[in-house]
Coordinates of C-alpha atoms and ligand atoms in Angstrom, one line a residue:
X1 CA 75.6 67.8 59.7
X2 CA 78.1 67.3 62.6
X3 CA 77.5 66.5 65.9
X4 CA 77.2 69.1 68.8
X5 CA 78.7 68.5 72.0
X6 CA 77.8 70.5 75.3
X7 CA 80.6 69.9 77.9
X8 CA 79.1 71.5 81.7
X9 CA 82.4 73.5 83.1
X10 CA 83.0 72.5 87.3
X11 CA 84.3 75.4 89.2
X12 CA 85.3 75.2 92.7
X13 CA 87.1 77.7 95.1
X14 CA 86.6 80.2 92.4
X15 CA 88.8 78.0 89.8
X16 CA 87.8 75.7 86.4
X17 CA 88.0 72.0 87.8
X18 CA 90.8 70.1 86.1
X19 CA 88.4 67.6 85.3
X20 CA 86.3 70.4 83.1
X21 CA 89.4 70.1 80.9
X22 CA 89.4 66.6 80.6
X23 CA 86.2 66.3 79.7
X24 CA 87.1 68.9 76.7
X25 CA 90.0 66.8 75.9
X26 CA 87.5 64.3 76.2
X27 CA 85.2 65.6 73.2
X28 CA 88.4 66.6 71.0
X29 CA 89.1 63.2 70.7
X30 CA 85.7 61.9 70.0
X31 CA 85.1 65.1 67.4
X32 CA 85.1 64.4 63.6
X33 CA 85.2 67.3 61.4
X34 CA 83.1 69.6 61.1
X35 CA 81.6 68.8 65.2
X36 CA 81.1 71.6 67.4
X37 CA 82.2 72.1 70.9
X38 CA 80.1 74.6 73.7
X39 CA 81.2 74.5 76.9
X40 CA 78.5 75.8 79.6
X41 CA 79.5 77.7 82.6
X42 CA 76.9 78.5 85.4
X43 CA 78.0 80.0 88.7
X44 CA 78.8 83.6 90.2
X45 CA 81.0 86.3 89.4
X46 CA 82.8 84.0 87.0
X47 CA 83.3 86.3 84.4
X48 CA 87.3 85.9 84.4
X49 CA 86.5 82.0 84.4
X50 CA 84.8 82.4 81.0
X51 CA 87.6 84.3 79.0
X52 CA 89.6 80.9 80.9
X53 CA 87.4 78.9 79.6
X54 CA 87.2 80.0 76.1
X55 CA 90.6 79.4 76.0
X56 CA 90.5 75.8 75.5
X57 CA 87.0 76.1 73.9
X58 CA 87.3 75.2 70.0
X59 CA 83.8 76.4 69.6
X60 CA 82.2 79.1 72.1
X61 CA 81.3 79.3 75.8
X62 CA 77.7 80.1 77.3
X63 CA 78.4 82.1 80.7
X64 CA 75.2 81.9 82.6
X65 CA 76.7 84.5 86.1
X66 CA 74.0 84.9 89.3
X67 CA 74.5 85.0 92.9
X68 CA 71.9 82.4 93.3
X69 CA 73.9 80.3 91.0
X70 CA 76.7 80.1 93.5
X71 CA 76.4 77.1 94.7
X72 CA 74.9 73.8 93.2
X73 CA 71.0 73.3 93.3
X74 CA 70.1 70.8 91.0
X75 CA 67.0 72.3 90.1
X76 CA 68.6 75.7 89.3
X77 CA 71.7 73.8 87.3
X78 CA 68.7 72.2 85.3
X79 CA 66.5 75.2 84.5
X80 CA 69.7 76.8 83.5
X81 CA 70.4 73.8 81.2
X82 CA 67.2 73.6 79.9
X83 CA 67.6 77.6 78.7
X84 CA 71.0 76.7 76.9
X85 CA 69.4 73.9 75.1
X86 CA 67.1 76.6 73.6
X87 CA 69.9 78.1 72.2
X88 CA 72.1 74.9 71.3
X89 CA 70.2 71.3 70.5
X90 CA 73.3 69.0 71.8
X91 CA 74.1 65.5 70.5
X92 CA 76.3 65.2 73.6
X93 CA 76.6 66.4 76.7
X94 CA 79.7 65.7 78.8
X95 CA 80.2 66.4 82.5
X96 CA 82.8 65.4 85.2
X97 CA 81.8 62.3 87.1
X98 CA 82.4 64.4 90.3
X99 CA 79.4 64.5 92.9
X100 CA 77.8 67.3 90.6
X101 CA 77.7 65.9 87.4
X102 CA 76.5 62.4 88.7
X103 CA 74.2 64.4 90.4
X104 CA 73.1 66.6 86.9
X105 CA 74.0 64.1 84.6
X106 CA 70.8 61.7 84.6
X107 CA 68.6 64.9 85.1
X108 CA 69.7 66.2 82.1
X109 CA 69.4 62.7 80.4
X110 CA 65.7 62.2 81.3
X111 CA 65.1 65.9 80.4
X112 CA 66.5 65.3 76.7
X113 CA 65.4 61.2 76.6
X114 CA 69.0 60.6 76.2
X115 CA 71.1 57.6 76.9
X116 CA 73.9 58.0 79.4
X117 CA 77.1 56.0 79.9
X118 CA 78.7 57.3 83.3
X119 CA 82.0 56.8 84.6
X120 CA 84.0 57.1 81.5
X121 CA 87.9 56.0 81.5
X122 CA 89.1 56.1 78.0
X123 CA 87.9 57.3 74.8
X124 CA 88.7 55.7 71.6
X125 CA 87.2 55.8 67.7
X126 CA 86.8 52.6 65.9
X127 CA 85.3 52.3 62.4
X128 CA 83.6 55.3 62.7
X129 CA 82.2 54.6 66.4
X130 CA 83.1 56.2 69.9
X131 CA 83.7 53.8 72.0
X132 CA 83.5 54.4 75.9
X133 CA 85.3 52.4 78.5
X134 CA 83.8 51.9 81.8
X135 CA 84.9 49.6 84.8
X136 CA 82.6 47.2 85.7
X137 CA 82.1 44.9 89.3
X138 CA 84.5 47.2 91.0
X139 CA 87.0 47.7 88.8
X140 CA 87.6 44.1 88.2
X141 CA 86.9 44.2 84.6
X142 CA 85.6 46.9 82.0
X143 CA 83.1 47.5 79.1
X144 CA 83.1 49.6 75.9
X145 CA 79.8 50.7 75.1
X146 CA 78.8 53.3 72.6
X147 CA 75.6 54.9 71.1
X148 CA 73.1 53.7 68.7
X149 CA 71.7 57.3 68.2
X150 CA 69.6 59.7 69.6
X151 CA 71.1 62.2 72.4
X152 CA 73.7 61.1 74.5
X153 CA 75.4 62.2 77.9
X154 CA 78.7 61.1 79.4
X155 CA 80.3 61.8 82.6
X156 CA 84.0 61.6 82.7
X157 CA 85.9 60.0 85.7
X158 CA 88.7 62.7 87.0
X159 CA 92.2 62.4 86.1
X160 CA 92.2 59.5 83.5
X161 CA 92.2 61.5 80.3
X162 CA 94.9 64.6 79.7
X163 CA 93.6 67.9 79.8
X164 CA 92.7 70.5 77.2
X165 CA 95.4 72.3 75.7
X166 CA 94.8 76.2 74.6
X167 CA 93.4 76.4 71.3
X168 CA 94.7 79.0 68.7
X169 CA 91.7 81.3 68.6
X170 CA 89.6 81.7 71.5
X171 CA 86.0 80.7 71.5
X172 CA 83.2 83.3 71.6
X173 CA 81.8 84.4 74.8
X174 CA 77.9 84.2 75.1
X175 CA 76.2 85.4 78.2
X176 CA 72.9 84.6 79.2
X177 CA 70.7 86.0 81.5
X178 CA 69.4 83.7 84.8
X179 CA 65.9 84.3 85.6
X180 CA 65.4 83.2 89.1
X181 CA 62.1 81.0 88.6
X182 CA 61.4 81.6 92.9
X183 CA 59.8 78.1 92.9
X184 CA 62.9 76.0 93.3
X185 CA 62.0 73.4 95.7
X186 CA 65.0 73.0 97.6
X187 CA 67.6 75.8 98.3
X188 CA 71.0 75.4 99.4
X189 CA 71.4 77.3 103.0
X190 CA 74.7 76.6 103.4
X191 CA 77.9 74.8 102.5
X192 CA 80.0 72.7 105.5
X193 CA 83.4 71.2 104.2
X194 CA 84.6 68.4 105.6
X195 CA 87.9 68.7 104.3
X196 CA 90.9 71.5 104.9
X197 CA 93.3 69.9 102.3
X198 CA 94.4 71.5 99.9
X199 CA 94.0 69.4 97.0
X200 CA 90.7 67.7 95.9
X201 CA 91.1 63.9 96.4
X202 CA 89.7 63.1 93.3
X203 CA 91.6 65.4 91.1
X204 CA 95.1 64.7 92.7
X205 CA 98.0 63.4 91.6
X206 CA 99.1 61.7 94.6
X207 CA 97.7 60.2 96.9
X208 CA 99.0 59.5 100.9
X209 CA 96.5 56.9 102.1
X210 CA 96.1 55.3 105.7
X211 CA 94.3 52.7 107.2
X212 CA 94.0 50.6 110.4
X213 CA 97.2 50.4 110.4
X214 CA 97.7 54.2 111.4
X215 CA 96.0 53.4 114.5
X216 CA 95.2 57.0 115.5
X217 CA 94.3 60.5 113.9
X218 CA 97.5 61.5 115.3
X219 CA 99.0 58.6 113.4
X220 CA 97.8 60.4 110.4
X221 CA 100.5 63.4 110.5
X222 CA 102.9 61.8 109.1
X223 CA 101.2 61.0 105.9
X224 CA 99.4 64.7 106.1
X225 CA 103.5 65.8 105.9
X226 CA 104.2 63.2 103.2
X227 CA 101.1 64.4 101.3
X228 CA 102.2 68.2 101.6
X229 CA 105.7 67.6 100.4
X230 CA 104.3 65.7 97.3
X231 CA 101.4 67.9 96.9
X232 CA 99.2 65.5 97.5
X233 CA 96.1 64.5 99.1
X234 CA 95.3 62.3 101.8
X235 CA 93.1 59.8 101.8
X236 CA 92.0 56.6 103.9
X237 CA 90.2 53.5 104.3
X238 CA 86.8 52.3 105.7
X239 CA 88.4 50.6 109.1
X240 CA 90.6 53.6 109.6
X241 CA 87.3 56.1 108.7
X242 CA 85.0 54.1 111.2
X243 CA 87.1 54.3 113.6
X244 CA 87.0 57.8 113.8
X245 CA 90.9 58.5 112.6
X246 CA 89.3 60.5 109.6
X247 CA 86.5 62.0 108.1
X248 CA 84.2 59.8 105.7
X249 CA 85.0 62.4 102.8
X250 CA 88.8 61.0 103.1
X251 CA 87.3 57.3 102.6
X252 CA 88.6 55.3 99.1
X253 CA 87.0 52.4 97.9
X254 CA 83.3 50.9 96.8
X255 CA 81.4 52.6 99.0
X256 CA 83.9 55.7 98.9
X257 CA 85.7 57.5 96.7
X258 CA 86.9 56.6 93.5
X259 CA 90.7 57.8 92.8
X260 CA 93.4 57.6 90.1
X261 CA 96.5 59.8 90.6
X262 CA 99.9 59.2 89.0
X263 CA 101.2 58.1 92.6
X264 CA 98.8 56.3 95.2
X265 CA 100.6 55.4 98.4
X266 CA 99.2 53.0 100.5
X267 CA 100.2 53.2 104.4
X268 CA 99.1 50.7 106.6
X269 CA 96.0 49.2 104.6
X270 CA 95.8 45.6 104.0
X271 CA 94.1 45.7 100.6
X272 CA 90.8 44.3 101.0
X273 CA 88.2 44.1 97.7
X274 CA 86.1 47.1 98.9
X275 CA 89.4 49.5 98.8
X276 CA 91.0 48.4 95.8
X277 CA 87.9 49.2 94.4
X278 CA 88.6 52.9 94.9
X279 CA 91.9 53.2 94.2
X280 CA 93.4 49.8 91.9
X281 CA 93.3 52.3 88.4
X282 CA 96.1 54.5 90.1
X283 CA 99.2 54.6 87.3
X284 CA 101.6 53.4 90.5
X285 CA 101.1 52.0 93.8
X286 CA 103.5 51.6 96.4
X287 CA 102.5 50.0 99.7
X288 CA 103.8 50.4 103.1
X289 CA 102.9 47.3 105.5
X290 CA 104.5 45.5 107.8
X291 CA 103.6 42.3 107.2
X292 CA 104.7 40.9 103.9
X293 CA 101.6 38.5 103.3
X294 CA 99.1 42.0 102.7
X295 CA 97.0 41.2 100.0
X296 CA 98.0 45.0 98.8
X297 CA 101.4 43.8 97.6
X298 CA 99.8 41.5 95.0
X299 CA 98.9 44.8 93.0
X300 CA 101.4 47.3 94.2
X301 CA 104.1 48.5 91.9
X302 CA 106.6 48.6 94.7
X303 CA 106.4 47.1 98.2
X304 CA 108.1 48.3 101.8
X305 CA 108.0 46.1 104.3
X306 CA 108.2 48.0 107.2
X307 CA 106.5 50.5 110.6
X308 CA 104.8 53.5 108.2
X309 CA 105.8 55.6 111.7
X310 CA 109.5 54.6 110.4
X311 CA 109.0 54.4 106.7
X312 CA 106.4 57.6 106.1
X313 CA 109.1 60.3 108.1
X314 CA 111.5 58.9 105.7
X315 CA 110.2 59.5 102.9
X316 CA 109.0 62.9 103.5
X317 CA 112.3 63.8 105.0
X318 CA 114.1 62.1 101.6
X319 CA 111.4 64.1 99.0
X320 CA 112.1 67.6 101.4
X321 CA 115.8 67.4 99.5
X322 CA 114.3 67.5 95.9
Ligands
LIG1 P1 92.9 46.2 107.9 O1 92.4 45.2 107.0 O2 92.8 45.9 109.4 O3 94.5 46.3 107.6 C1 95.4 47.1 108.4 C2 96.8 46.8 107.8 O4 97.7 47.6 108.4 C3 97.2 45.4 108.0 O5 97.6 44.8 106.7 C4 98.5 45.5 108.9 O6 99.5 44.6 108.5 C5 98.9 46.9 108.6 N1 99.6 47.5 109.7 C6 99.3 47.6 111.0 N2 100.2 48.4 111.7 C7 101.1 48.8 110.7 C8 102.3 49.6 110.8 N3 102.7 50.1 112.0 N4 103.0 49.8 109.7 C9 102.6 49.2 108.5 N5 101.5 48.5 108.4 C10 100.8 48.2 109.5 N6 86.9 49.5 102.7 C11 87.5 50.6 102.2 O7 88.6 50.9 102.4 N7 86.7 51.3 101.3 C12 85.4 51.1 101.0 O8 84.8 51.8 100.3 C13 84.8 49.9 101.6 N8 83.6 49.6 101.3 C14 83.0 48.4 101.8 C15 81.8 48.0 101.5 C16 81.2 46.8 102.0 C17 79.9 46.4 101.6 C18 82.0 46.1 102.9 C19 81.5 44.8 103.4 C20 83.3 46.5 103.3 C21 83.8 47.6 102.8 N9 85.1 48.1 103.1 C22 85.6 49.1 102.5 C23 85.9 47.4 104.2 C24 86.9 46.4 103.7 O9 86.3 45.2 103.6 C25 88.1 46.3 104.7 O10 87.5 46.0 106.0 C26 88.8 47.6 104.9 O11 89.2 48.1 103.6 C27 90.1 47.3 105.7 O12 90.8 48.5 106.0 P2 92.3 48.5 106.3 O13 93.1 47.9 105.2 O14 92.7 49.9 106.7 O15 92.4 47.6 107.7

């Protein structure tokens, strides 16, 4: 009999998370014949979400829609798990590595006595096996694990697999009723975003980054302009977080964010360990610093030496003309 895979759909802001598609694209090339793919979708009023979903479902789509499910509570995301594994017993269960799914991920694992192998890059097949790449010590090297039976559950790191394209015939829609157990433990009040960008860091395809270098959270217009022209987000390091040019939610690295868009540019930052960490998968890096010694050049793609006040309004007023 095949193998059942149960990929947990993201939404944010009222839309599927791009990630939620790689982590289909994910489980269409680990599938063999005859494997089937549910995708789970819990939040509110997301009825428009699931006919989105089912879309690029090759299989079918629980739909799990309350106001309480809103927002995340792990407890809630779990009991609402635990009813969709009545319906489907899953040899797989994929989710985002995103701050929910690392959150859900080793919940759900415990609940089913699964293994779990997070923070997944690649996915190949190899006589047979899946194999999973991971980075290891920071990114400075990387594993391929796979599964020696039993359940299994995966998160998916953002942007490092291609989307799911639509399928021919959309998967079946099945809704489920949430009964509110009124014994959650915790309940979230409230919501306070950090962040006004318009792109999620972790999903976007470029990244503006500063550092110390920027010296000021005024000195961080200029990239904010360079990352709105390119669509991009902005992001930053520790120094330039702690010293209060930027929020903590913009901060890249080991103890940060993990990121890896098509485009990461570097402004200002010298490259230390802790911030390559976060950010040395990106496809191309291109590095703005004015002194040509920065350890950042040994793994940019392209170097400018140069003032990022001179070089940054250069470039955005060069990619305004495209
Ligand atoms: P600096 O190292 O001070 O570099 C500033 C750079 O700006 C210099 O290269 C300078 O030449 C350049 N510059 C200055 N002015 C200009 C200008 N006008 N134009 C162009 N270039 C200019 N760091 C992280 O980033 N993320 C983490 O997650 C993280 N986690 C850590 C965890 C631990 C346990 C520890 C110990 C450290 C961690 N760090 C982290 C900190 C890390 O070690 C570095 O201190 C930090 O990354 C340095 O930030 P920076 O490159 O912005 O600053």
């Amino acid at each position: 009999m095949g193998k059942t895979y149960v990929v947990v759909a993201e939404v944010r802001g009222g839309s599927l998370r791009q990630v939620t598609l790689e982590a289909l694209q994910a489980v269409s090339i680990a599938k063999e014949d005859g494997d089937v793919t549910t995708a789970v979708l819990i939040g509110s009023q997301i009825t428009p979400l699931a006919a989105e979903l089912a879309n690029v479902v090759d299989g079918q789509v629980y739909s799990i829609d309350h106001p309480e499910l809103e927002v995340y509570n792990p407890e809630a995301y779990l009991n609402v798990m635990k009813q969709v594994f009545e319906h489907v017993a899953p040899d797989v269960v994929v989710l985002g590595h995103t701050a929910l799914g690392r959150d859900l991920a080793p919940a759900l694992a415990a609940h089913l006595g699964a293994g779990q192998i997070s923070d997944v890059t690649a996915i190949d097949k190899q006589d047979g096996d899946v194999l999973f790449t991971r980075p290891l010590y920071a990114g400075k090297a990387f594993e391929q694990k796979r599964f020696n039976g039993g359940p299994q559950v995966v998160t998916i790191r953002p942007n490092n697999v291609e989307p799911a394209a639509a399928v021919s015939s959309p998967a079946e829609i099945i809704e489920l009723d949430y009964a509110p157990s009124g014994s959650l433990r915790s309940i979230v009040k409230d919501i306070v975003r950090k962040t006004s960008g318009k792109v999620d860091l972790t999903e976007a395809k470029i990244v503006v980054s500063g550092g110390r270098g920027v010296k000021s959270a005024e000195g961080f217009k200029p990239l904010e302009e360079l990352a709105d022209v390119l669509h991009g987000a902005v992001g930053a390091s520790r120094a330039a977080c702690d010293a209060g040019y930027c929020d903590y939610s913009m901060q890249i690295g080991q103890t940060g964010k993990v990121v890896t868009p098509e485009i990461y540019i570097a402004c200002g930052i010298s490259g230390a360990i802790q911030h390559l960490a976060g950010m040395s998968q990106s496809r191309v890096i291109i590095a703005i610093n004015k002194d040509p010694e920065a350890p950042i050049f040994k793994v940019a793609d392209y170097g400018i030496v140069g003032d990022l006040f001179e070089v940054v309004p250069l470039l955005t007023q060069e990619f305004r003309k495209v």
